[in-house]
Every structure is written in structure tokens, then in C-alpha cells.
Short mmCIF file of C-alpha atoms in Angstrom, two decimals:
data_model
loop_
_atom_site.label_atom_id
_atom_site.label_comp_id
_atom_site.label_asym_id
_atom_site.label_seq_id
_atom_site.Cartn_x
_atom_site.Cartn_y
_atom_site.Cartn_z
CA MET A 1 25.80 -37.70 -122.74
CA ARG A 2 26.30 -41.28 -120.91
CA ALA A 3 26.99 -39.79 -117.53
CA GLY A 4 24.03 -37.76 -117.74
CA ALA A 5 21.66 -40.64 -118.62
CA ALA A 6 23.20 -42.66 -115.87
CA LEU A 7 22.67 -39.59 -113.49
CA TRP A 8 19.09 -39.20 -114.70
CA ALA A 9 18.16 -42.96 -114.24
CA VAL A 10 19.50 -42.89 -110.58
CA SER A 11 17.93 -39.66 -109.73
CA ALA A 12 14.60 -40.91 -110.80
CA GLU A 13 14.84 -43.70 -108.73
CA ALA A 14 15.78 -41.80 -105.80
CA LEU A 15 12.76 -39.51 -106.28
CA ALA A 16 10.37 -42.30 -106.53
CA ALA A 17 11.80 -43.88 -103.41
CA GLY A 18 11.56 -40.55 -101.54
CA VAL A 19 12.96 -39.90 -97.87
CA VAL A 20 11.03 -43.11 -96.43
CA ALA A 21 12.90 -45.38 -98.68
CA GLY A 22 16.40 -43.44 -99.59
CA GLY A 23 18.40 -45.30 -97.30
CA ALA A 24 21.88 -46.48 -97.93
CA VAL A 25 21.27 -48.37 -101.14
CA VAL A 26 19.92 -45.62 -102.76
CA GLN A 27 22.23 -42.82 -101.46
CA ALA A 28 25.00 -45.35 -102.59
CA GLU A 29 23.59 -45.36 -106.11
CA LEU A 30 23.44 -41.56 -106.17
CA LEU A 31 27.18 -41.48 -104.96
CA ARG A 32 28.31 -43.84 -107.83
CA ALA A 33 26.91 -41.45 -110.25
CA ALA A 34 28.33 -38.26 -108.98
CA HIS A 35 31.71 -39.97 -109.01
CA THR A 36 31.01 -40.96 -112.56
CA ALA A 37 29.87 -37.28 -113.30
CA ARG A 38 33.20 -36.19 -111.59
CA LEU A 39 35.29 -38.54 -113.89
CA ALA A 40 33.16 -37.16 -117.11
CA GLY A 41 34.38 -33.68 -116.01
CA LEU A 42 30.66 -32.63 -114.89
CA PRO A 43 31.37 -30.73 -111.42
CA ARG A 44 28.10 -29.19 -111.49
CA ALA A 45 26.17 -32.47 -111.87
CA GLU A 46 28.12 -34.09 -109.00
CA ALA A 47 27.45 -31.05 -106.76
CA ALA A 48 23.84 -31.45 -107.42
CA ALA A 49 24.02 -35.32 -106.70
CA LEU A 50 26.09 -34.68 -103.51
CA ARG A 51 23.57 -31.81 -102.24
CA VAL A 52 20.64 -34.43 -102.85
CA VAL A 53 22.53 -37.05 -100.79
CA ARG A 54 23.13 -34.63 -97.75
CA GLY A 55 19.78 -33.67 -97.80
CA LEU A 56 18.26 -37.44 -97.80
CA ARG A 57 20.57 -38.22 -94.84
CA ALA A 58 19.83 -35.03 -93.00
CA ALA A 59 15.92 -35.74 -93.67
CA ARG A 60 16.32 -39.39 -92.27
CA GLU A 61 18.31 -38.50 -89.43
CA ARG A 62 15.89 -35.64 -88.76
CA ARG A 63 18.57 -33.09 -87.96
CA ALA A 64 17.44 -29.48 -87.04
CA GLY A 65 17.16 -27.00 -89.44
CA GLN A 66 16.50 -29.51 -92.01
CA ARG A 67 13.60 -28.46 -94.57
CA LEU A 68 11.66 -30.55 -97.06
CA ALA A 69 11.65 -27.36 -99.38
CA ASP A 70 15.53 -27.41 -99.66
CA LEU A 71 15.37 -31.37 -100.44
CA ALA A 72 12.67 -30.68 -103.02
CA ALA A 73 14.64 -27.75 -104.68
CA ALA A 74 17.91 -29.96 -104.81
CA PHE A 75 15.78 -32.70 -106.48
CA SER A 76 14.71 -30.29 -109.02
CA GLU A 77 18.18 -28.95 -109.72
CA LEU A 78 19.56 -32.42 -110.16
CA LEU A 79 16.67 -33.95 -112.37
CA ARG A 80 16.94 -30.55 -114.56
CA THR A 81 20.95 -30.79 -114.79
CA ALA A 82 20.67 -34.88 -115.38
CA ALA A 83 18.02 -34.25 -118.16
CA LEU A 84 19.86 -31.67 -119.96
CA LEU A 85 23.06 -33.54 -119.97
CA ALA A 86 21.29 -37.01 -121.09
CA SER A 87 19.74 -34.87 -124.03
CA GLY A 88 22.88 -33.01 -125.11
CA THR A 89 21.02 -29.68 -125.27
CA GLY A 90 22.72 -28.02 -122.30
CA GLY A 91 25.26 -25.18 -122.86
CA PRO A 92 28.60 -24.72 -121.62
CA GLY A 93 27.41 -23.50 -118.18
CA LEU A 94 25.82 -26.81 -117.47
CA THR A 95 29.39 -28.19 -116.86
CA GLY A 96 30.11 -26.21 -114.21
CA GLY A 97 33.39 -25.48 -112.61
CA GLY A 98 35.28 -27.09 -109.82
CA ARG A 99 37.16 -24.12 -108.76
CA ARG A 100 36.36 -20.44 -109.26
CA ALA A 101 38.29 -19.40 -112.26
CA TYR A 102 40.01 -15.85 -112.64
CA GLU A 103 40.88 -14.32 -115.97
CA ALA A 104 42.80 -11.10 -116.76
CA GLY A 105 40.92 -7.82 -116.15
CA GLY A 106 43.59 -5.51 -117.07
CA GLY A 107 43.25 -2.19 -115.65
CA LEU A 108 40.20 -1.10 -113.46
CA ARG A 109 38.71 1.68 -111.65
CA VAL A 110 36.17 0.82 -109.11
CA HIS A 111 33.94 2.79 -106.97
CA GLY A 112 32.78 1.49 -103.64
CA LEU A 113 28.88 0.81 -103.00
CA CYS A 114 28.42 -0.79 -99.56
CA ARG A 115 29.51 -3.18 -97.21
CA GLU A 116 27.78 -6.45 -96.26
CA PRO A 117 28.81 -8.64 -93.18
CA VAL A 118 29.00 -12.56 -94.18
CA LEU A 119 27.89 -15.07 -91.37
CA THR A 120 27.22 -18.61 -92.23
CA ALA A 121 25.99 -21.71 -90.44
CA THR A 122 29.27 -23.52 -90.98
CA GLY A 123 31.41 -21.04 -88.44
CA TYR A 124 32.77 -18.80 -91.21
CA GLY A 125 32.46 -14.96 -90.85
CA GLY A 126 33.57 -12.06 -92.94
CA VAL A 127 32.70 -8.96 -95.02
CA VAL A 128 31.88 -8.72 -98.82
CA THR A 129 32.53 -5.00 -100.22
CA HIS A 130 30.31 -4.56 -103.42
CA LEU A 131 31.76 -2.18 -105.75
CA LEU A 132 30.79 -0.70 -109.40
CA GLY A 133 33.19 -0.11 -112.59
CA ALA A 134 33.24 2.98 -114.47
CA ASP A 135 31.41 0.94 -117.20
CA GLY A 136 28.68 -0.22 -114.83
CA ALA A 137 29.83 -3.84 -114.30
CA ARG A 138 29.53 -4.92 -110.84
CA TYR A 139 32.57 -6.15 -108.55
CA THR A 140 32.82 -7.65 -105.24
CA LEU A 141 35.83 -7.99 -102.83
CA SER A 142 35.26 -10.50 -99.95
CA ASP A 143 37.21 -11.36 -96.81
CA VAL A 144 35.49 -14.45 -95.29
CA ARG A 145 37.27 -16.70 -93.21
CA PRO A 146 36.56 -19.03 -90.06
CA GLY A 147 35.64 -17.19 -86.81
CA GLY A 148 31.71 -16.88 -86.96
CA LEU A 149 30.05 -13.70 -85.49
CA ALA A 150 33.26 -11.98 -84.28
CA ARG A 151 35.20 -12.31 -87.38
CA ALA A 152 31.77 -10.78 -89.44
CA ARG A 153 31.68 -7.81 -87.06
CA GLY A 154 35.67 -7.29 -87.34
CA ALA A 155 36.10 -7.52 -90.85
CA GLY A 156 34.00 -4.44 -91.76
CA ALA A 157 37.22 -2.41 -90.55
CA ALA A 158 39.79 -4.84 -91.76
CA SER A 159 42.45 -3.71 -94.28
CA VAL A 160 41.81 -4.86 -97.90
CA ALA A 161 43.68 -7.32 -98.91
CA LEU A 162 44.52 -6.60 -102.86
CA GLY A 163 47.47 -5.61 -104.58
CA GLY A 164 49.16 -3.63 -101.20
CA ALA A 165 46.10 -1.04 -101.17
CA ALA A 166 46.45 0.88 -98.05
CA LEU A 167 42.71 0.98 -97.48
CA ASP A 168 40.11 -0.68 -95.21
CA HIS A 169 36.82 -2.25 -96.36
CA ALA A 170 35.05 0.70 -94.58
CA GLY A 171 37.04 3.37 -96.55
CA LEU A 172 36.88 1.16 -99.78
CA ALA A 173 32.85 1.10 -99.53
CA ARG A 174 32.84 4.93 -99.62
CA GLY A 175 35.74 5.45 -101.79
CA GLY A 176 37.51 3.60 -104.68
CA LEU A 177 40.41 1.93 -106.38
CA ARG A 178 42.39 1.98 -109.13
CA ILE A 179 43.60 -1.69 -110.13
CA THR A 180 46.23 -2.63 -112.63
CA GLY A 181 46.74 -6.47 -113.65
CA ALA A 182 42.97 -6.95 -112.24
CA THR A 183 41.81 -10.91 -112.21
CA VAL A 184 38.22 -11.30 -111.98
CA SER A 185 35.80 -14.24 -111.76
CA ALA A 186 32.96 -14.89 -113.88
CA ASP A 187 30.59 -13.73 -111.03
CA GLY A 188 32.54 -10.23 -110.85
CA ARG A 189 34.98 -11.45 -107.73
CA LEU A 190 38.11 -9.42 -107.63
CA GLY A 191 41.37 -12.01 -107.27
CA ALA A 192 44.27 -10.81 -105.25
CA GLY A 193 47.24 -12.46 -107.51
CA ARG A 194 50.98 -11.64 -107.24
CA GLY A 195 50.44 -9.27 -110.37
CA VAL A 196 47.80 -7.46 -109.07
CA ARG A 197 48.56 -3.23 -107.87
CA ALA A 198 45.77 -1.39 -106.37
CA VAL A 199 45.79 2.29 -105.06
CA PRO A 200 43.08 4.10 -103.23
CA ALA A 201 41.37 6.68 -105.28
CA PRO A 202 38.24 8.89 -104.80
CA GLY A 203 34.80 7.52 -104.56
CA ALA A 204 31.64 8.77 -105.88
CA ALA A 205 28.53 9.91 -103.97
CA TRP A 206 25.12 7.84 -104.76
CA ASP A 207 23.95 11.05 -106.93
CA GLU A 208 26.99 11.09 -109.01
CA GLU A 209 27.64 8.58 -112.08
CA PRO A 210 28.00 6.06 -112.16
CA LEU A 211 26.49 5.02 -109.20
CA ALA A 212 23.55 7.44 -109.96
CA ALA A 213 22.32 4.86 -112.64
CA LEU A 214 21.58 2.22 -110.01
CA PHE A 215 18.83 4.36 -108.98
CA ALA A 216 17.41 5.71 -112.14
CA ARG A 217 15.08 2.85 -113.32
CA PRO A 218 11.91 2.01 -111.69
CA ALA A 219 12.02 -0.90 -109.29
CA ALA A 220 9.85 -3.04 -111.15
CA GLU A 221 11.73 -2.98 -114.27
CA ALA A 222 15.02 -3.72 -112.70
CA VAL A 223 13.36 -6.51 -110.79
CA ARG A 224 12.06 -8.06 -113.88
CA GLU A 225 15.47 -8.23 -115.29
CA LEU A 226 17.15 -9.74 -112.13
CA LEU A 227 14.95 -12.67 -111.76
CA ALA A 228 14.95 -13.60 -115.46
CA ARG A 229 18.83 -14.44 -114.89
CA ASP A 230 19.50 -17.90 -113.80
CA ALA A 231 21.55 -16.72 -110.92
CA GLU A 232 21.30 -15.16 -107.34
CA PRO A 233 19.52 -11.58 -107.68
CA GLY A 234 22.07 -8.73 -107.74
CA LEU A 235 21.85 -5.37 -106.20
CA LEU A 236 18.83 -3.01 -106.59
CA GLY A 237 18.37 0.53 -105.58
CA CYS A 238 15.40 2.84 -105.42
CA ASP A 239 14.00 5.93 -103.62
CA VAL A 240 11.09 4.98 -101.09
CA GLN A 241 9.14 6.70 -98.29
CA VAL A 242 8.75 4.97 -95.17
CA VAL A 243 5.30 3.88 -94.33
CA GLY A 244 5.41 1.92 -91.10
CA ALA A 245 6.56 -1.27 -89.01
CA ALA A 246 5.26 -4.51 -89.73
CA GLY A 247 6.87 -6.80 -87.38
CA GLU A 248 10.48 -7.09 -87.59
CA HIS A 249 10.01 -5.77 -91.09
CA LEU A 250 9.83 -2.07 -92.67
CA LEU A 251 6.89 -1.08 -94.86
CA VAL A 252 7.96 1.50 -97.60
CA ARG A 253 6.54 2.91 -100.76
CA GLU A 254 8.51 3.54 -103.95
CA LEU A 255 8.70 7.38 -104.63
CA ARG A 256 6.74 7.04 -108.00
CA ALA A 257 3.14 7.12 -109.13
CA ASP A 258 0.90 4.26 -108.25
CA ALA A 259 3.63 2.25 -106.55
CA PRO A 260 2.98 -0.69 -104.37
CA LEU A 261 4.10 -1.37 -100.89
CA LEU A 262 7.57 -2.90 -100.30
CA ARG A 263 8.76 -4.93 -97.45
CA LEU A 264 12.31 -4.36 -96.31
CA ARG A 265 13.57 -7.53 -94.52
CA PRO A 266 16.71 -7.46 -92.27
CA ALA A 267 19.61 -8.76 -94.76
CA HIS A 268 20.58 -10.80 -91.52
CA PRO A 269 18.56 -11.00 -88.58
CA HIS A 270 21.18 -11.72 -85.99
CA PRO A 271 20.65 -9.33 -83.09
CA GLU A 272 24.45 -8.88 -82.75
CA LEU A 273 24.40 -7.31 -86.32
CA ALA A 274 22.77 -3.65 -86.73
CA HIS A 275 20.30 -4.59 -89.59
CA THR A 276 17.23 -5.26 -87.33
CA ALA A 277 18.00 -2.11 -84.91
CA ASN A 278 18.79 0.16 -87.93
CA LEU A 279 15.22 -0.85 -89.66
CA ARG A 280 13.64 -0.07 -86.29
CA ARG A 281 14.78 3.30 -86.26
CA LEU A 282 13.82 3.89 -89.52
CA ALA A 283 10.33 2.72 -88.71
CA GLY A 284 9.91 5.31 -86.03
CA HIS A 285 9.99 7.99 -88.86
CA PRO A 286 7.06 7.60 -91.15
CA GLY A 287 7.17 9.72 -94.14
CA LEU A 288 10.86 9.64 -94.26
CA ALA A 289 12.48 9.81 -97.77
CA VAL A 290 15.19 7.20 -98.07
CA ARG A 291 17.28 6.08 -100.76
CA VAL A 292 17.75 2.09 -100.45
CA LEU A 293 20.42 -0.23 -101.92
CA GLY A 294 19.62 -3.82 -101.55
CA ARG A 295 18.96 -7.45 -102.72
CA PRO A 296 15.23 -8.37 -103.89
CA ASP A 297 14.29 -11.62 -102.24
CA PRO A 298 13.17 -14.02 -105.36
CA ASP A 299 10.77 -15.91 -102.88
CA ARG A 300 8.69 -13.45 -101.59
CA ALA A 301 6.55 -10.78 -102.80
CA ALA A 302 7.92 -7.14 -102.94
CA THR A 303 10.61 -7.75 -100.61
CA LEU A 304 13.87 -6.09 -100.71
CA SER A 305 16.92 -6.95 -98.08
CA PRO A 306 18.54 -3.42 -97.86
CA LEU A 307 22.09 -3.17 -97.19
CA ALA A 308 22.70 0.50 -97.09
CA VAL A 309 20.37 3.49 -96.97
CA GLY A 310 21.04 6.98 -97.78
CA SER A 311 19.51 10.55 -98.25
CA VAL A 312 17.22 11.14 -101.14
CA PRO A 313 18.71 14.09 -103.15
CA GLY A 314 16.20 17.25 -103.23
CA ALA A 315 14.10 15.78 -100.49
CA GLU A 316 13.26 17.84 -97.31
CA TYR A 317 12.41 15.32 -95.11
CA THR A 318 15.19 12.71 -95.34
CA LEU A 319 18.36 11.33 -93.72
CA ARG A 320 21.12 13.74 -92.45
CA LEU A 321 24.16 11.61 -92.37
CA PRO A 322 27.88 12.84 -91.63
CA PRO A 323 29.97 13.85 -94.61
CA GLU A 324 32.48 11.40 -93.98
CA TRP A 325 29.76 8.73 -94.42
CA ARG A 326 29.14 10.20 -97.77
CA ASP A 327 25.60 10.36 -97.57
CA ARG A 328 25.03 6.92 -96.89
CA ALA A 329 24.99 4.10 -94.30
CA ASP A 330 25.78 0.33 -94.09
CA LEU A 331 23.17 -1.08 -92.18
CA GLY A 332 25.40 -3.92 -91.33
CA TYR A 333 27.87 -2.12 -89.39
CA ASP A 334 26.97 1.53 -89.14
CA ARG A 335 24.22 2.14 -86.29
CA LEU A 336 21.67 4.83 -87.25
CA GLN A 337 21.43 7.47 -84.27
CA GLY A 338 18.85 10.20 -83.49
CA SER A 339 21.03 12.85 -84.81
CA HIS A 340 20.93 11.20 -88.37
CA PHE A 341 17.41 12.16 -88.60
CA PRO A 342 15.67 15.51 -89.35
CA ASP A 343 14.03 17.71 -86.84
CA GLY A 344 10.65 18.23 -86.51
CA GLY A 345 7.77 15.69 -87.00
CA SER A 346 6.41 13.45 -89.87
CA PRO A 347 4.97 15.25 -92.88
CA SER A 348 1.51 15.45 -92.97
CA GLY A 349 -0.20 12.44 -94.21
CA ALA A 350 2.20 10.00 -93.17
CA ALA A 351 0.85 6.73 -92.00
CA ALA A 352 2.38 5.68 -88.33
CA ASP A 353 1.46 2.09 -88.59
CA GLY A 354 1.84 -0.28 -91.81
CA GLY A 355 -0.84 -2.73 -90.94
CA PRO A 356 -1.36 -6.20 -92.90
CA VAL A 357 -0.21 -6.22 -96.24
CA PRO A 358 -1.64 -8.28 -98.96
CA ASP A 359 0.82 -11.11 -100.24
CA ALA A 360 -0.16 -12.37 -103.74
CA VAL A 361 2.39 -15.06 -103.35
CA ALA A 362 1.50 -16.48 -99.79
CA ASP A 363 -1.92 -16.02 -100.96
CA SER A 364 -2.02 -17.94 -104.02
CA PRO A 365 -3.09 -21.60 -104.32
CA LEU A 366 0.16 -22.51 -105.88
CA TRP A 367 0.78 -24.13 -102.35
CA ARG A 368 -1.16 -27.08 -103.11
CA VAL A 369 1.12 -27.91 -105.97
CA ARG A 370 4.04 -27.04 -103.67
CA ARG A 371 2.79 -29.51 -100.90
CA LEU A 372 2.20 -32.15 -103.63
CA LEU A 373 5.85 -32.02 -104.71
CA GLU A 374 7.15 -32.14 -101.01
CA THR A 375 4.90 -34.98 -100.28
CA GLY A 376 6.54 -36.73 -103.31
CA VAL A 377 9.86 -36.19 -101.72
CA ALA A 378 8.90 -37.34 -98.42
CA GLY A 379 6.79 -40.16 -99.11
CA GLY A 380 7.98 -40.98 -102.39
CA ARG A 381 5.89 -42.23 -105.33
CA ARG A 382 3.34 -44.08 -103.35
CA ALA A 383 2.38 -41.06 -101.12
CA VAL A 384 1.84 -38.96 -104.33
CA ALA A 385 -0.42 -41.76 -105.73
CA GLU A 386 -2.38 -42.09 -102.36
CA THR A 387 -3.35 -38.47 -102.84
CA GLY A 388 -5.36 -39.41 -105.77
CA ARG A 389 -7.47 -41.84 -103.98
CA GLY A 390 -10.85 -40.78 -102.48
CA PRO A 391 -13.35 -37.85 -103.59
CA GLU A 392 -10.80 -35.17 -102.55
CA PRO A 393 -8.86 -34.97 -105.95
CA LEU A 394 -11.83 -34.04 -107.69
CA SER A 395 -11.97 -30.94 -106.12
CA ALA A 396 -8.42 -30.59 -104.85
CA TYR A 397 -6.99 -28.15 -108.08
CA GLY A 398 -10.47 -26.42 -108.38
CA PRO A 399 -9.05 -23.43 -106.65
CA LEU A 400 -5.97 -23.33 -108.89
CA ARG A 401 -8.18 -23.14 -111.82
CA ARG A 402 -10.60 -20.65 -110.58
CA ALA A 403 -7.53 -18.62 -109.98
CA GLY A 404 -6.32 -18.86 -113.35
CA PHE A 405 -3.67 -21.58 -112.82
CA ALA A 406 -5.24 -24.08 -115.21
CA ALA A 407 -1.83 -25.22 -116.37
CA ALA A 408 -0.55 -26.01 -112.89
CA ALA A 409 -3.81 -27.86 -112.28
CA ASP A 410 -3.12 -30.08 -114.91
CA LEU A 411 0.48 -30.75 -114.33
CA ALA A 412 -0.41 -31.64 -110.60
CA GLY A 413 -3.29 -33.90 -111.99
CA ALA A 414 -0.66 -35.64 -114.48
CA LEU A 415 1.68 -36.19 -111.70
CA VAL A 416 -0.86 -37.69 -109.54
CA ALA A 417 -2.05 -40.02 -112.34
CA GLU A 418 1.35 -41.05 -113.21
CA ALA A 419 2.38 -41.81 -109.57
CA GLY A 420 -0.94 -44.21 -109.37
CA ARG A 421 -0.25 -45.57 -112.83
CA ARG A 422 0.22 -49.57 -112.65
CA PRO A 423 1.08 -51.07 -116.27
CA ARG A 424 0.42 -54.79 -117.13
CA ASP A 425 2.50 -57.25 -119.04
CA ALA A 426 1.61 -59.31 -121.99
CA PHE A 427 -0.41 -61.69 -119.54
CA GLY A 428 -2.31 -59.06 -117.70
CA ARG A 429 -0.10 -59.12 -114.79
CA LEU A 430 0.56 -56.15 -112.77
CA THR A 431 4.15 -54.54 -113.08
CA GLU A 432 6.04 -51.87 -111.49
CA ALA A 433 6.08 -48.84 -113.57
CA SER A 434 9.12 -47.06 -114.75
CA SER A 435 10.55 -44.46 -112.61
CA GLU A 436 11.44 -42.09 -115.48
CA GLY A 437 7.97 -41.19 -116.41
CA TYR A 438 7.17 -40.40 -112.84
CA ALA A 439 10.44 -38.42 -112.73
CA TRP A 440 9.45 -36.23 -115.65
CA ALA A 441 5.92 -35.51 -114.32
CA TRP A 442 7.53 -34.27 -111.29
CA LEU A 443 9.96 -32.20 -112.93
CA ALA A 444 7.45 -30.37 -115.07
CA ALA A 445 5.17 -29.70 -112.29
CA SER A 446 8.30 -28.35 -110.59
CA ALA A 447 9.50 -26.29 -113.39
CA HIS A 448 6.23 -24.91 -113.90
CA LEU A 449 5.66 -24.03 -110.31
CA GLU A 450 9.16 -22.16 -109.84
CA ALA A 451 8.11 -20.30 -113.16
CA ALA A 452 4.81 -19.29 -112.04
CA HIS A 453 6.10 -18.34 -108.51
CA ARG A 454 8.78 -16.00 -110.02
CA SER A 455 6.10 -14.38 -112.14
CA LEU A 456 4.16 -13.38 -109.11
CA VAL A 457 7.03 -12.10 -107.40
CA ALA A 458 7.92 -9.64 -110.39
CA ALA A 459 4.17 -8.73 -110.86
CA SER A 460 4.14 -7.87 -107.00
CA TRP A 461 6.80 -5.08 -107.53
CA ALA A 462 4.59 -3.32 -110.47
#
């Protein structure tokens, strides 16, 4: 608790200073608090503080690719973690882990789902193969090393480094493994320890159990469950019908009654990877029924980043993939060809162009709260106080109230009021207000904005 209280006090001061005043002194205090958290065995708090320091440095140096929204998210994570630690109400997960811990998983039977290329801004490249256990548990097997794009493209056909299994990632994505002495991390990553042994096993098609369960529920129900977790969203499966193109994205509609339009966004936009080209191919066949496996985007309305596609069982106008592909294609590695599409024209009534799509998230007035929070991160407490001067504040949050976001308007108004508050001492002289009250107001507005944003995203799928 003592380390958390110290981290909270330093974080509040750094937030009140903002980028404009977050120089060497502020960064040094954050680094000292991060070191204290490390000595106290709090790696998650340490990592949050270091992210803020790196963000402050990048913003002050105006580095390319630095986004104010990322720094605001880092501040929110740091303040939330420090507040919970200081209050002593955080759970065991708040401590975090310095290294990924693997525990014994015994014997496992896993089925391949798909491959996903990995390409990072720091020069790492590789592949992650997604797997599903016989009991429905999710697993991943990764092979990511320095090498960039060439490594990401070649790793899709590289050998699987797990227990001597004579199988590559392409075969594993459509096959399976029997593993003895398995080691598994908390997030489902399979380890390759000395005692691990694995042999290839027959895989399962997407319409066979246990894989078929991924596509059994409506997408809206699955998305609500995925977004409710305090982690990156997992994989989602659904059957859709192609509507048309919308720029680099593909518009589809789920094959159920009253389903909204969904936007398929390339999982990785690099032109040397196959995602974008495959989505363009699919866009040229409006009315096509496609089974999609991907990751929902928690920041955009009804948006899915597809990793693999397949044919829809029982549909006439659907993909015709080779038998060796087991009726599915990994969009990052396999390239769809003309022979993979059905002969003949589109079904009657199929739209050829998606056109503009309403976006409840982008069109909501919540951007006013987000801009206020980012103003505080960039200019500090004084910049937020300046927004409360003049006639504009009287009507600035009216659109929020008219749209039903009364709580967001109240929290934004409370933040501006706290930023401009100047207390007086016993002799009536103006004094500097405590930065902790301002930090609480900023964190309250940030937490509410995140919750409201996620609610809008979940509602856009219904």
C-alpha cells in the first residue's frame, strides 16, 4: 500500500504538469516511483509508470508515430493501478508478473484454427497459430523473433518447435496435436519445455466439434462477453454475407434476422501480407456467404479483423476451397484465387456497393470528453482550466446531455471545475490546489468514457 500511495502521488503530479511541463524532474520522480514499485514486487505498476515516462519523452521530442490518445491511455492505466494499490482493494491480478509463468497442463488434445502473421514496429516478425482444446479452451503457439517482414512471411511454413512434433505451422493450423507434459501460461500460450512431447493428430473442420461451437452463437452475444473481460478480445466466429467494399474495408451482414452491417478490417494492412488483397477479392462477390473467424475491434463500431475465412455449410453461393485447405483459408498467408469462388453471378438482390455506413461510436458526442482528457494530458491542469473560461462552457456539454450522456457531461464539468479551483489559506491568500483531487476527477471522467465507449461498441453489434 505504501508503494501504491507513493506512485499515486507522483502520478497525480505528472498528470497535473502534462506534457508541456513533464520534463526531466517529473520523469525522474516517475522513474523513482517505478523503481520503488519494482522493489515492492509490483511489476504491473512499474510497467505502467515506465509507459508514461516513455510517452512523455516521445511527446516532448515530437517523435513520429506518437499519439496523444496512447499517452492518455497510459496515464489512465497508471492512475487506476496506483489508486487500487494505495487503497488495498486490488485483486491478485493487480500485482502482475515480471515474466510469463508456465504451469503444468498435463495431456492435451488441440485442434488447429488458423495462423496469424505477426509484424511489430520494433523489427520482430513471426507467426501465431491459434488452437482449440477438446474442452473448448483456447491456446496459442507462437514463433516470433527478430527479422521483420521476411520473418513474418516465412514463419507461416516454419516447423513447429514443440516437443519434436514433425509438423509446420501451416499443417498445424488445419491439423492437430496430442501433447503430453504440456506447459501452459495464464493466457493460453503453450510452452516448449524439456518434458513436452507432441505428435501430430487429425484436425477438425470448422463444422465439426469442438470447432463448430465458435460459430454457434450470435456475434452480438459473443462480443458482449469478450468486451466484458479486462483483456484483449479473443477470437469470434460468425457466418456473414458479403455486401460490398467501403474503401479498404469490406462490408458484410451476419446471416441472421435483423443483423447490422459489419465492417471487416485488414488484421494487418502491410501490402506484402495477404489480408488486404484477400478482402478486395471477397468484395468483388456481393452476396457470397462466408464463414469468418477474427478478432473484434474494441475501439470501433461493429468492426472485425478477420484472420481466416471458410465456406458456409449448406450455402449454395459460398467459397469453393481446396480439400487440402480443409475448407478454410488463412487470410495472412493463403491468397484467394478466382477458382476459389463459385461460378455464375451474384444472387438476386445482392448489393454491389456498401456505401456510407452509420457509425454510432464515431458520431457520438463523447469525443468532447476525449478531447478534454487529452487536453489535460498535453497542457496539464492549466490547459483544462482554460477551457472553463468564457461563454463556451455553458453550451459545450449540451450535446452530451441531449444524446443521453448526462453522467459524462457532469464528470467533464467537474473536471473543469476542479482544474480551475484555487483554494485560499487562513489569511485569504491564494494557494496551489492539491493535484490529487484533479487526478481523481480526471480518472473518473476517463473511466466513464471507457465504459460508455465499450457499451456503444457492444450495442453496434446487436
